[in-house]
Coordinates of C-alpha atoms and ligand atoms in Angstrom, one line a residue:
M769 CA 18.7 -88.0 41.6
C770 CA 21.2 -91.1 41.0
G771 CA 24.0 -92.3 40.8
I772 CA 26.5 -93.8 37.8
V773 CA 29.5 -94.3 37.5
G774 CA 31.9 -96.0 34.7
Y775 CA 35.4 -97.8 34.1
E776 CA 37.2 -98.7 30.7
G777 CA 41.2 -99.8 31.3
G778 CA 43.1 -102.8 31.4
R779 CA 41.7 -103.8 35.2
Q780 CA 38.9 -105.9 36.0
A781 CA 35.8 -103.0 36.6
C782 CA 33.5 -105.2 39.4
E783 CA 35.6 -104.4 42.5
I784 CA 36.3 -100.7 41.3
L785 CA 32.7 -100.4 40.1
I786 CA 31.2 -101.3 43.5
D787 CA 34.0 -99.2 45.1
A788 CA 32.8 -95.7 43.7
L789 CA 28.9 -96.5 42.8
S790 CA 28.9 -96.6 47.5
R791 CA 30.7 -93.5 47.5
L792 CA 27.3 -92.0 46.0
E793 CA 25.3 -93.3 48.4
Y794 CA 24.1 -89.9 49.3
R795 CA 22.7 -89.5 46.0
G796 CA 20.4 -92.2 46.5
Y797 CA 19.9 -95.7 47.6
D798 CA 16.3 -97.9 47.1
S799 CA 18.6 -100.1 44.5
A800 CA 21.5 -100.4 42.7
G801 CA 23.0 -102.5 40.1
I802 CA 26.4 -102.7 38.0
A803 CA 27.0 -104.5 33.7
L804 CA 30.0 -106.2 32.9
L805 CA 31.4 -106.4 29.4
G806 CA 33.0 -109.2 29.6
E807 CA 34.1 -111.6 27.1
G808 CA 30.8 -110.5 24.6
A809 CA 29.0 -110.9 26.7
I810 CA 26.7 -108.7 29.1
H811 CA 26.6 -108.9 32.6
I812 CA 24.0 -107.5 34.6
E813 CA 22.8 -108.0 38.4
R814 CA 20.5 -105.4 40.2
R815 CA 19.2 -105.3 43.8
K816 CA 17.1 -103.4 45.0
G817 CA 18.1 -101.5 48.5
K818 CA 21.9 -100.4 49.1
V819 CA 25.0 -100.8 46.8
E820 CA 25.6 -103.4 50.1
E821 CA 22.9 -106.3 48.7
L822 CA 24.6 -105.6 45.3
R823 CA 28.0 -106.1 46.8
K824 CA 27.4 -109.1 47.8
I825 CA 26.0 -110.7 45.0
V826 CA 28.6 -109.7 43.1
S827 CA 31.8 -110.0 45.3
G828 CA 30.9 -114.2 45.3
A829 CA 30.5 -114.0 41.7
A830 CA 34.1 -112.1 40.2
L831 CA 31.9 -111.3 37.8
K832 CA 34.9 -110.3 35.1
G833 CA 34.8 -108.2 32.3
S834 CA 37.7 -104.4 32.1
I835 CA 34.3 -102.7 31.0
G836 CA 31.5 -101.9 33.1
L837 CA 28.8 -99.1 34.2
A838 CA 26.8 -99.3 37.9
H839 CA 24.4 -97.3 39.5
T840 CA 22.5 -96.5 42.2
R841 CA 19.3 -95.0 41.7
W842 CA 17.0 -92.6 43.6
A843 CA 13.3 -92.9 41.9
T844 CA 11.8 -90.8 40.1
H845 CA 9.3 -92.6 37.8
G846 CA 8.3 -96.2 38.9
V847 CA 8.9 -97.4 42.4
P848 CA 12.3 -98.7 44.0
S849 CA 12.5 -102.6 43.2
E850 CA 14.7 -104.8 40.7
R851 CA 12.5 -104.7 38.0
N852 CA 12.9 -100.9 37.9
A853 CA 17.1 -100.2 39.4
H854 CA 19.6 -100.2 36.2
P855 CA 21.3 -100.8 34.2
H856 CA 18.1 -101.5 32.0
R857 CA 18.9 -103.1 28.5
A858 CA 17.4 -102.9 25.2
G859 CA 18.8 -106.1 23.3
D860 CA 22.6 -105.8 23.6
V861 CA 22.7 -102.1 24.4
V862 CA 22.4 -101.3 28.3
V863 CA 21.9 -98.0 29.9
V864 CA 22.0 -96.5 33.1
H865 CA 21.3 -92.6 33.9
N866 CA 20.8 -90.0 36.4
G867 CA 18.0 -87.2 35.0
I868 CA 14.2 -87.1 33.9
V869 CA 13.2 -88.2 30.5
E870 CA 10.2 -85.7 30.0
N871 CA 9.5 -86.7 26.7
Y872 CA 9.6 -90.6 27.3
L873 CA 5.9 -91.5 27.3
E874 CA 5.3 -90.6 24.4
L875 CA 8.9 -92.3 23.0
K876 CA 7.8 -95.8 24.6
E877 CA 4.8 -95.3 23.2
R878 CA 6.7 -94.9 19.1
L879 CA 8.5 -97.8 19.8
K880 CA 6.3 -100.3 21.0
K881 CA 4.4 -99.8 18.1
A882 CA 7.8 -100.3 16.3
G883 CA 7.3 -103.5 18.2
H884 CA 9.7 -103.1 21.4
V885 CA 8.8 -104.7 24.0
F886 CA 9.7 -102.6 28.1
M887 CA 10.4 -104.8 31.0
S888 CA 9.9 -101.5 33.8
D889 CA 7.5 -98.0 34.8
T890 CA 11.1 -96.5 34.7
D891 CA 11.4 -93.2 32.3
T892 CA 15.5 -94.6 31.4
E893 CA 13.8 -97.3 29.6
V894 CA 13.1 -95.5 26.6
I895 CA 17.0 -94.5 26.2
P896 CA 18.4 -98.0 24.9
H897 CA 15.1 -98.9 23.4
L898 CA 16.0 -95.3 21.2
I899 CA 19.9 -96.4 20.4
A900 CA 19.0 -100.1 19.5
D901 CA 16.1 -98.6 17.2
Y902 CA 18.7 -96.5 15.7
A903 CA 21.6 -99.5 15.7
Q904 CA 18.5 -101.6 14.0
K905 CA 18.5 -98.7 11.4
G906 CA 22.1 -99.3 10.2
R907 CA 24.3 -97.0 12.7
D908 CA 27.3 -96.9 13.9
F909 CA 26.7 -97.7 18.0
T910 CA 28.2 -94.4 18.8
D911 CA 25.6 -92.0 16.3
S912 CA 22.7 -94.4 17.7
V913 CA 23.7 -93.2 20.8
R914 CA 24.3 -89.8 19.2
L915 CA 21.2 -89.7 17.4
A916 CA 19.0 -91.4 20.0
L917 CA 20.3 -88.3 22.9
K918 CA 18.7 -85.6 20.0
E919 CA 15.5 -87.1 20.4
L920 CA 15.1 -86.5 24.7
K921 CA 14.4 -84.1 26.3
G922 CA 14.8 -83.2 30.0
S923 CA 17.9 -84.0 31.8
W924 CA 20.3 -87.0 31.5
A925 CA 24.2 -88.0 32.4
I926 CA 24.1 -92.1 31.3
G927 CA 26.5 -94.4 30.2
V928 CA 25.9 -96.5 27.2
L929 CA 27.0 -99.9 26.3
K930 CA 26.7 -102.5 23.5
E931 CA 27.4 -106.2 23.5
S932 CA 29.6 -105.9 20.4
E933 CA 31.6 -103.1 21.1
R934 CA 34.1 -102.5 23.2
T935 CA 33.4 -99.2 24.0
L936 CA 32.1 -97.3 26.4
V937 CA 30.2 -94.6 25.5
A938 CA 28.4 -91.5 28.3
A939 CA 27.0 -88.4 27.6
K940 CA 25.6 -85.2 30.1
N941 CA 22.7 -82.8 30.0
Q942 CA 21.4 -80.3 32.8
S943 CA 22.3 -83.4 35.1
P944 CA 26.5 -84.0 36.5
L945 CA 29.4 -86.8 35.1
I946 CA 32.3 -85.4 35.3
V947 CA 35.6 -88.4 33.3
G948 CA 38.4 -89.2 35.4
I949 CA 41.7 -89.5 33.9
G950 CA 43.8 -92.1 34.9
D951 CA 46.7 -94.2 34.0
G952 CA 46.4 -95.8 30.6
E953 CA 42.0 -95.9 32.2
Y954 CA 38.8 -93.9 32.9
F955 CA 36.2 -93.3 35.2
I956 CA 32.8 -91.9 34.4
A957 CA 31.2 -90.8 37.8
S958 CA 28.3 -88.2 38.5
D959 CA 30.2 -87.0 41.4
I960 CA 33.5 -86.4 42.3
P961 CA 32.9 -88.5 45.2
A962 CA 33.4 -91.4 43.6
I963 CA 36.8 -91.5 41.8
I964 CA 38.5 -89.0 44.0
N965 CA 40.2 -92.5 45.7
R966 CA 42.0 -92.9 41.6
T967 CA 42.5 -90.3 40.4
D968 CA 43.0 -86.6 40.5
R969 CA 42.2 -85.6 36.8
F970 CA 39.2 -85.2 35.5
V971 CA 37.8 -83.4 32.6
F972 CA 33.5 -81.9 33.6
L973 CA 31.8 -83.0 30.8
E974 CA 29.5 -79.5 29.5
D975 CA 25.8 -80.5 28.8
N976 CA 25.1 -81.9 24.8
D977 CA 29.0 -83.4 24.8
M978 CA 29.6 -87.5 24.6
A979 CA 32.7 -89.3 25.5
I980 CA 33.8 -92.2 23.9
F981 CA 36.0 -94.9 25.5
K982 CA 37.6 -97.6 23.7
G983 CA 40.7 -99.2 23.8
R984 CA 41.8 -97.3 26.9
S985 CA 41.4 -93.7 24.3
M986 CA 39.2 -91.0 25.3
R987 CA 37.0 -88.8 22.5
L988 CA 35.2 -86.0 23.1
I989 CA 32.2 -84.9 20.7
N990 CA 28.7 -83.2 21.2
V991 CA 26.1 -84.1 19.9
D992 CA 25.7 -82.7 16.6
G993 CA 28.7 -84.9 16.4
E994 CA 31.5 -83.2 16.4
D995 CA 34.9 -83.2 18.8
V996 CA 35.2 -80.5 20.8
V997 CA 38.0 -80.1 23.4
R998 CA 37.7 -80.0 27.4
E999 CA 40.2 -79.2 30.2
V1000 CA 41.7 -81.6 32.3
R1001 CA 41.6 -80.2 35.9
Q1002 CA 43.3 -81.2 39.0
V1003 CA 41.0 -81.4 41.6
R1004 CA 43.1 -82.3 45.4
W1005 CA 39.9 -83.7 47.8
A1006 CA 40.4 -85.0 51.8
T1007 CA 38.3 -87.7 51.0
A1008 CA 35.5 -86.7 53.6
M1009 CA 35.2 -84.2 52.1
A1010 CA 34.4 -85.8 48.4
E1011 CA 31.2 -87.0 49.4
K1012 CA 29.9 -83.5 50.2
G1013 CA 31.1 -82.5 46.3
G1014 CA 33.8 -80.4 48.3
Y1015 CA 30.8 -78.5 51.0
R1016 CA 31.5 -79.1 55.2
H1017 CA 27.9 -80.4 55.3
F1018 CA 24.9 -82.0 53.5
M1019 CA 22.7 -79.1 54.7
L1020 CA 25.2 -76.7 52.9
K1021 CA 25.2 -79.0 49.7
E1022 CA 21.3 -79.1 49.3
I1023 CA 21.1 -75.1 50.0
F1024 CA 23.2 -74.7 47.1
E1025 CA 21.3 -77.9 45.0
Q1026 CA 18.5 -75.8 45.4
P1027 CA 18.6 -73.9 41.5
R1028 CA 18.9 -77.9 40.4
A1029 CA 16.0 -79.1 42.7
I1030 CA 13.3 -76.6 41.4
S1031 CA 13.9 -76.5 37.7
D1032 CA 14.1 -80.6 38.1
T1033 CA 10.7 -79.7 39.6
L1034 CA 9.4 -78.3 36.9
L1035 CA 10.6 -81.1 34.5
G1036 CA 7.6 -82.3 32.0
R1037 CA 5.1 -80.2 34.1
A1038 CA 5.7 -77.0 33.7
R1039 CA 3.5 -76.5 30.2
E1040 CA 4.1 -72.7 29.0
E1041 CA 3.5 -72.8 24.9
E1042 CA 0.0 -75.1 26.2
G1043 CA -0.4 -72.8 30.0
E1044 CA -0.8 -76.0 31.0
V1045 CA 0.5 -77.9 34.5
E1046 CA 0.2 -81.6 33.8
F1047 CA 1.6 -84.2 37.0
E1048 CA 1.7 -87.4 34.7
G1049 CA -0.1 -90.4 37.1
V1050 CA -2.7 -87.7 38.8
E1051 CA -6.1 -88.1 37.8
L1052 CA -8.0 -85.7 40.6
P1053 CA -11.7 -87.0 41.0
D1054 CA -14.7 -84.1 39.8
L1055 CA -13.0 -80.7 41.2
A1056 CA -16.4 -79.0 40.6
G1057 CA -18.4 -79.4 43.9
L1058 CA -15.1 -78.7 45.5
R1059 CA -15.8 -76.8 48.8
K1060 CA -12.2 -77.2 51.0
I1061 CA -8.8 -78.1 50.5
W1062 CA -6.7 -79.1 53.9
M1063 CA -2.7 -79.1 53.8
V1064 CA -1.5 -81.2 56.6
A1065 CA 2.1 -81.8 57.7
C1066 CA 4.2 -81.5 60.3
G1067 CA 7.6 -79.1 60.5
T1068 CA 9.0 -77.0 57.5
S1069 CA 6.6 -79.5 55.6
H1070 CA 3.7 -77.8 57.7
H1071 CA 5.0 -74.3 56.7
A1072 CA 5.3 -75.3 52.9
C1073 CA 1.3 -75.3 53.9
M1074 CA 0.7 -72.7 55.6
I1075 CA 2.1 -70.9 51.7
G1076 CA 0.2 -73.2 50.2
K1077 CA -3.2 -72.0 51.5
H1078 CA -2.4 -68.2 50.9
M1079 CA -1.0 -69.3 47.1
I1080 CA -5.0 -71.7 46.3
E1081 CA -6.8 -68.3 48.1
T1082 CA -5.8 -65.5 46.9
N1083 CA -5.8 -67.6 43.5
L1084 CA -8.9 -70.1 43.5
R1085 CA -11.1 -68.7 46.9
I1086 CA -11.2 -72.2 47.6
P1087 CA -11.1 -72.4 51.2
V1088 CA -7.9 -74.0 52.9
E1089 CA -7.5 -75.6 55.9
T1090 CA -3.8 -75.8 56.8
D1091 CA -3.4 -77.6 60.3
V1092 CA 0.2 -79.9 61.8
A1093 CA -0.4 -83.7 61.6
S1094 CA -0.5 -84.0 65.0
E1095 CA -3.5 -82.6 66.3
F1096 CA -5.4 -82.8 63.0
R1097 CA -5.5 -86.3 63.7
Y1098 CA -7.0 -85.4 68.0
R1099 CA -9.2 -82.9 67.4
D1100 CA -12.2 -84.6 65.4
P1101 CA -11.9 -83.1 61.9
I1102 CA -14.5 -81.3 60.1
V1103 CA -13.8 -83.2 56.9
S1104 CA -16.8 -83.4 54.2
P1105 CA -16.7 -86.2 51.5
G1106 CA -15.3 -84.2 49.0
D1107 CA -12.6 -82.5 50.3
L1108 CA -9.3 -82.6 48.7
F1109 CA -6.9 -83.7 51.4
I1110 CA -3.2 -82.6 50.9
A1111 CA -0.1 -84.5 53.4
V1112 CA 3.4 -83.1 52.5
S1113 CA 6.0 -85.1 53.7
Q1114 CA 9.6 -85.0 52.6
S1115 CA 10.6 -88.3 53.7
G1116 CA 6.8 -89.3 53.3
E1117 CA 6.7 -91.7 56.4
T1118 CA 5.9 -89.5 59.1
A1119 CA 3.4 -90.7 61.4
D1120 CA 1.7 -87.9 62.8
T1121 CA 1.3 -87.3 58.4
I1122 CA 0.2 -90.7 57.8
A1123 CA -1.8 -90.9 60.5
A1124 CA -3.8 -87.5 59.3
M1125 CA -3.8 -88.7 56.1
R1126 CA -5.6 -91.7 57.4
E1127 CA -8.0 -90.0 59.0
A1128 CA -8.9 -87.4 56.7
R1129 CA -9.6 -90.5 54.4
S1130 CA -12.3 -92.4 57.3
R1131 CA -14.1 -89.4 56.3
G1132 CA -14.7 -89.1 52.6
A1133 CA -12.3 -87.2 52.3
S1134 CA -9.8 -87.3 48.4
T1135 CA -6.3 -87.2 48.9
L1136 CA -2.9 -86.4 47.8
S1137 CA 0.2 -86.4 48.9
I1138 CA 3.6 -84.0 47.7
C1139 CA 6.8 -86.4 48.9
N1140 CA 10.6 -86.2 47.9
V1141 CA 10.8 -90.1 48.4
L1142 CA 9.1 -92.8 45.6
G1143 CA 7.4 -95.9 47.1
S1144 CA 7.3 -93.9 50.4
T1145 CA 3.8 -94.9 52.6
L1146 CA 2.7 -92.2 51.9
A1147 CA 3.4 -91.7 48.3
R1148 CA 1.7 -95.2 48.0
E1149 CA -1.6 -94.7 50.0
A1150 CA -2.6 -91.2 48.4
D1151 CA -5.2 -91.5 46.4
N1152 CA -2.5 -89.3 43.9
V1153 CA 1.0 -88.3 44.9
V1154 CA 3.3 -85.7 43.3
F1155 CA 6.9 -85.4 44.1
T1156 CA 9.0 -83.1 45.0
H1157 CA 12.1 -84.2 42.4
A1158 CA 14.5 -82.4 44.9
G1159 CA 16.9 -85.9 44.9
P1160 CA 17.6 -87.1 48.6
E1161 CA 17.7 -84.8 51.6
I1162 CA 20.2 -86.1 53.8
G1163 CA 21.1 -82.9 55.9
V1164 CA 18.4 -83.1 59.0
A1165 CA 16.9 -79.6 58.0
S1166 CA 15.1 -79.4 55.6
T1167 CA 16.0 -77.0 52.5
K1168 CA 15.7 -78.2 49.2
A1169 CA 12.8 -79.9 50.0
F1170 CA 11.1 -76.8 51.3
T1171 CA 11.5 -75.0 48.7
T1172 CA 10.5 -77.4 46.2
Q1173 CA 7.1 -78.4 48.5
I1174 CA 6.2 -74.7 47.3
A1175 CA 7.1 -74.7 44.0
V1176 CA 4.7 -77.9 43.9
M1177 CA 1.9 -76.1 45.3
F1178 CA 2.6 -73.4 43.0
L1179 CA 2.2 -76.2 40.2
L1180 CA -1.0 -77.5 42.3
M1181 CA -2.6 -74.2 42.6
L1182 CA -2.6 -73.6 38.7
Y1183 CA -3.5 -77.4 38.0
I1184 CA -6.9 -76.8 39.6
G1185 CA -7.6 -72.8 39.2
R1186 CA -8.1 -74.6 35.2
R1187 CA -9.9 -77.8 36.1
V1188 CA -12.1 -75.4 37.9
G1189 CA -12.2 -72.6 35.6
I1190 CA -11.1 -70.0 37.5
L1191 CA -7.1 -69.8 35.5
D1192 CA -7.5 -69.6 32.1
C1193 CA -4.4 -70.6 29.5
Q1194 CA -2.6 -67.0 29.8
D1195 CA -2.6 -66.6 32.9
V1196 CA -1.1 -70.3 33.6
R1197 CA 1.7 -69.3 31.0
E1198 CA 2.5 -66.0 33.0
R1199 CA 2.5 -67.8 35.9
L1200 CA 5.2 -70.3 34.5
Q1201 CA 7.3 -68.0 32.5
E1202 CA 7.7 -66.2 36.4
I1203 CA 8.4 -69.9 37.6
R1204 CA 10.6 -70.7 35.2
S1205 CA 12.7 -68.0 36.1
V1206 CA 12.8 -68.8 40.3
P1207 CA 15.5 -71.0 40.2
R1208 CA 18.0 -68.5 38.1
K1209 CA 17.1 -65.8 41.2
V1210 CA 18.0 -68.0 44.1
Q1211 CA 21.4 -68.8 42.2
S1212 CA 21.9 -65.3 42.3
V1213 CA 20.7 -65.2 45.8
L1214 CA 23.3 -68.1 46.3
D1215 CA 25.9 -65.9 44.6
R1216 CA 26.2 -63.5 47.7
A1217 CA 25.7 -66.1 50.1
R1218 CA 29.6 -65.2 51.6
C1219 CA 28.1 -61.7 52.8
I1220 CA 25.0 -63.7 55.1
Q1221 CA 28.3 -65.4 56.3
T1222 CA 30.1 -62.9 57.1
A1223 CA 27.1 -61.4 59.0
A1224 CA 26.0 -64.8 61.1
G1225 CA 29.2 -64.2 62.8
R1226 CA 27.6 -60.6 63.9
Y1227 CA 24.8 -62.9 65.5
M1228 CA 26.2 -66.0 66.6
S1229 CA 26.7 -65.2 70.1
F1230 CA 22.5 -64.1 70.6
R1231 CA 20.9 -66.3 72.6
N1232 CA 17.6 -65.2 72.0
F1233 CA 16.3 -64.2 68.0
L1234 CA 12.7 -63.2 66.8
F1235 CA 11.6 -63.8 63.5
L1236 CA 9.0 -61.4 62.1
G1237 CA 6.7 -61.6 58.9
R1238 CA 3.0 -60.7 57.9
G1239 CA 1.0 -62.5 55.4
I1240 CA 3.0 -65.9 53.2
N1241 CA 6.0 -64.0 55.2
F1242 CA 4.9 -65.4 58.3
P1243 CA 5.3 -69.1 57.3
T1244 CA 8.1 -68.1 56.2
A1245 CA 9.0 -66.4 59.0
L1246 CA 8.0 -69.8 61.1
E1247 CA 10.6 -71.5 58.8
G1248 CA 13.3 -69.5 59.4
A1249 CA 12.8 -69.5 63.2
L1250 CA 12.2 -73.5 62.9
K1251 CA 16.4 -73.5 61.0
L1252 CA 18.0 -71.5 63.2
K1253 CA 16.7 -73.7 66.7
E1254 CA 17.5 -76.8 65.7
I1255 CA 20.8 -76.9 63.8
S1256 CA 22.6 -74.0 65.9
Y1257 CA 20.4 -74.4 69.2
I1258 CA 19.6 -71.1 70.0
H1259 CA 16.1 -69.9 71.2
A1260 CA 14.0 -68.9 68.3
E1261 CA 10.3 -67.6 67.9
A1262 CA 8.5 -66.7 64.7
H1263 CA 5.4 -64.3 65.3
A1264 CA 2.9 -62.6 63.0
A1265 CA 4.6 -59.1 62.7
G1266 CA 0.4 -57.0 63.9
E1267 CA 1.0 -59.2 66.7
M1268 CA 4.0 -57.4 68.0
K1269 CA 1.8 -55.4 70.4
H1270 CA -0.3 -58.4 72.0
G1271 CA 2.3 -59.4 74.1
P1272 CA 6.3 -60.3 71.7
I1273 CA 6.8 -56.6 71.7
A1274 CA 7.2 -56.8 75.8
L1275 CA 10.5 -59.3 75.1
I1276 CA 12.8 -56.7 72.5
D1277 CA 16.1 -54.9 73.9
E1278 CA 19.6 -55.1 72.4
G1279 CA 19.6 -59.0 73.4
M1280 CA 17.3 -59.4 71.1
P1281 CA 17.7 -59.2 67.4
V1282 CA 14.9 -59.5 65.2
V1283 CA 14.7 -60.6 62.0
C1284 CA 11.8 -59.3 59.8
V1285 CA 10.2 -61.4 56.4
S1286 CA 8.9 -57.9 54.7
P1287 CA 9.4 -57.9 51.3
S1288 CA 7.8 -54.8 49.0
D1289 CA 4.4 -56.6 48.5
R1290 CA 1.0 -55.6 50.1
T1291 CA 1.6 -56.1 53.7
C1292 CA 4.2 -53.8 53.6
K1293 CA 3.6 -50.9 54.8
K1294 CA 2.0 -52.1 58.1
T1295 CA 5.1 -54.6 58.9
C1296 CA 7.4 -51.2 58.6
G1297 CA 5.5 -49.8 61.3
N1298 CA 6.2 -53.5 63.7
M1299 CA 10.1 -52.8 62.4
E1300 CA 9.7 -49.3 63.8
E1301 CA 8.8 -50.5 67.2
V1302 CA 11.5 -52.4 67.5
L1303 CA 13.7 -50.0 67.0
A1304 CA 12.0 -47.3 68.9
R1305 CA 13.0 -50.0 72.1
K1306 CA 17.2 -50.3 71.0
G1307 CA 16.1 -53.6 68.9
S1308 CA 17.9 -53.9 66.6
V1309 CA 16.0 -55.3 62.3
L1310 CA 17.6 -57.5 60.6
L1311 CA 15.4 -57.2 57.1
V1312 CA 15.1 -59.8 54.0
S1313 CA 13.4 -58.2 51.7
D1314 CA 13.1 -58.1 48.0
D1315 CA 15.2 -54.9 47.4
E1316 CA 17.5 -51.9 48.5
A1317 CA 14.0 -49.5 48.2
H1318 CA 12.3 -50.5 51.0
E1319 CA 11.4 -47.9 52.7
M1320 CA 12.8 -49.1 55.9
A1321 CA 16.1 -49.9 54.5
A1322 CA 18.2 -46.9 55.3
R1323 CA 16.6 -47.1 59.1
A1324 CA 17.2 -51.3 59.2
T1325 CA 20.5 -52.2 61.0
E1326 CA 21.2 -54.9 58.4
V1327 CA 19.1 -55.8 54.9
I1328 CA 19.5 -58.7 52.9
A1329 CA 18.4 -58.3 49.5
V1330 CA 16.7 -60.8 47.2
P1331 CA 15.5 -60.3 43.5
R1332 CA 12.0 -59.9 43.8
T1333 CA 9.0 -62.6 42.0
V1334 CA 5.3 -62.8 42.2
Y1335 CA 3.9 -63.2 46.2
E1336 CA 3.1 -66.6 45.9
L1337 CA 6.5 -67.2 44.7
Q1338 CA 8.4 -64.6 47.4
P1339 CA 9.4 -67.2 50.3
I1340 CA 11.9 -69.5 48.1
L1341 CA 13.6 -66.1 47.6
S1342 CA 13.2 -65.3 51.1
M1343 CA 13.9 -68.5 52.5
V1344 CA 17.5 -68.8 50.8
P1345 CA 19.0 -66.2 53.0
L1346 CA 17.7 -67.1 56.3
Q1347 CA 19.1 -71.1 55.5
L1348 CA 22.1 -70.2 55.0
L1349 CA 22.2 -67.5 58.0
A1350 CA 20.9 -70.5 60.4
Y1351 CA 23.8 -72.9 58.8
H1352 CA 26.3 -70.5 59.3
I1353 CA 25.8 -69.2 63.1
A1354 CA 25.3 -73.1 63.9
D1355 CA 28.9 -73.7 62.2
L1356 CA 30.4 -71.2 63.1
L1357 CA 29.1 -72.3 67.0
G1358 CA 30.8 -76.1 66.5
M1359 CA 27.2 -77.3 65.8
D1360 CA 26.5 -81.1 64.2
V1361 CA 25.0 -79.3 61.2
D1362 CA 23.9 -82.3 59.5
Q1363 CA 22.9 -84.1 62.5
P1364 CA 21.5 -81.9 65.3
R1365 CA 20.8 -84.0 68.5
N1366 CA 17.6 -84.9 69.3
L1367 CA 16.0 -84.2 65.9
A1368 CA 15.8 -87.1 63.1
K1369 CA 15.7 -87.3 59.4
S1370 CA 12.5 -88.6 59.8
V1371 CA 10.0 -89.2 62.6
T1372 CA 8.2 -91.9 62.2
V1373 CA 6.9 -92.6 65.6
E1374 CA 3.9 -90.3 67.4
Ligands
AGP1420 C1 12.6 -79.4 59.3 O1 13.7 -78.8 59.2 C2 12.8 -80.4 60.3 N1 13.4 -81.9 60.2 C3 11.2 -81.2 60.5 O2 10.4 -80.4 61.2 C4 10.3 -82.0 59.0 O3 10.0 -81.1 58.2 C5 8.9 -82.9 59.7 O4 9.4 -84.1 60.8 C6 8.7 -83.1 59.1 O5 8.6 -83.9 58.0 P1 8.5 -84.6 56.7 O6 8.3 -83.7 55.8 O7 9.3 -85.9 56.2 O8 7.3 -85.2 56.7

């Protein structure tokens, strides 16, 4: 996700915009830019790097203009660079954008044929060209924007300027955009933090709304040109809270961003109508002879690999070997030419994972990375890369990266299944329909977050936890234990449920709560036996299941029920309560949830 801001009023816009932009850097920070409409001309400055780099340039230039836009980027298409930084322009039309234009390739081809010349690799750049195209056909500024938006597919929050017009147009669809109302001045921003210091009066635009600011007045319409009315709301946040969007910590904000992050990760890729999955820019080698897939990563990303293994082996019957990167690279792995090596990493900079991928490549494997950061080392060095569109993950404890990694792996399983001829279009169509329902199901779990917060109060005093799961639920249990231990410093270990009788059961007593991840799937009955073993030894069981009809629901000490989905995607739903449980226990204990001791967000050293 990116951050956009805009201003129309009686003051000089430059410093107002730079200040607002710097408050949005948590939304993305690989490049930044500003456009100011002075006396007729629009002046644009763009810089790779953080907002501070831009500030250095503009503060000395004393740029004039009382209408302007600014943008800080989190790259989704086109690596971080000045040429890919926003604002983007076409003739006298200038645009900043947060979102993903799903159909940008077809629009770009059509506009090129009409003579438009593109300067960047971004999806965004089609927007100013499309608007300019309508303007060249005689449409007025507002109509040109409106008609262009009606052709876009995907998500957008945009600000648009046109040199001949002393007007700022804003529009929103699926990406957030708010209007701040000052005294004779207006602001637009991706999020409240950007302008909380300028006003406490806001209009929250809704999908397909447009806002037109001219002569220090505002008009609201929709993309069909009809006037709309939106409530003006008062928001009083302390600035410190504002940067986290009103959440106490980035981690909690990112847990709640998961429905949007998963939806964004599906955008442009899940093609239900055709029964296909498309990954832009991915060209896997001929998979007919594919004999083995490797999935290698560290920490949370390794747990996602273990889930990916279940997906691929269950559906495609292609052997998948997973490993932690720090082990893989030193065990003289038996990698054969033609193997597919998948490196998974939120940051794309984990030293062990980078080294593991280089080792695999040196042994003849083709490489594919699943990353969340464009321009990162793993994204650049792999033969192919598929991005999780989770947006910046600031909290050290990984949450939305994990669930979007699982979503990507599910899509990749379908993509490979089609190319090796094991899955037909109908198979893919049915599974895509299921993953489309996952964001809504995640939201339904988040809507009940308060009961998990209450449960956390009952568990915060324990000093040891055991997490159990079978099959695809074992990596989920591992991830639940990691979440708890890394932010609360409580000892938590996870085991395959069937391993209990081989040692861990000796740990069971009243002081060792057991969190059991056991949806009603093919392993459920066996795991019920393990839960009985715990209860028989005065242990307590917190059951995370997919409905309350679970045969252990009545016997478990506590049950957290989540909606049901297909086996391969259930870990996404099971994980959300475990993330919330870890978060609330740590928060109740007063821990530094976003920056836990001894940890870093990206382990760039061995
Ligand atoms: C997860 O909560 C941790 N922050 C850590 O295990 C992390 O997943 C691991 O360091 C891998 O990071 P990456 O995904 O950026 O490669």
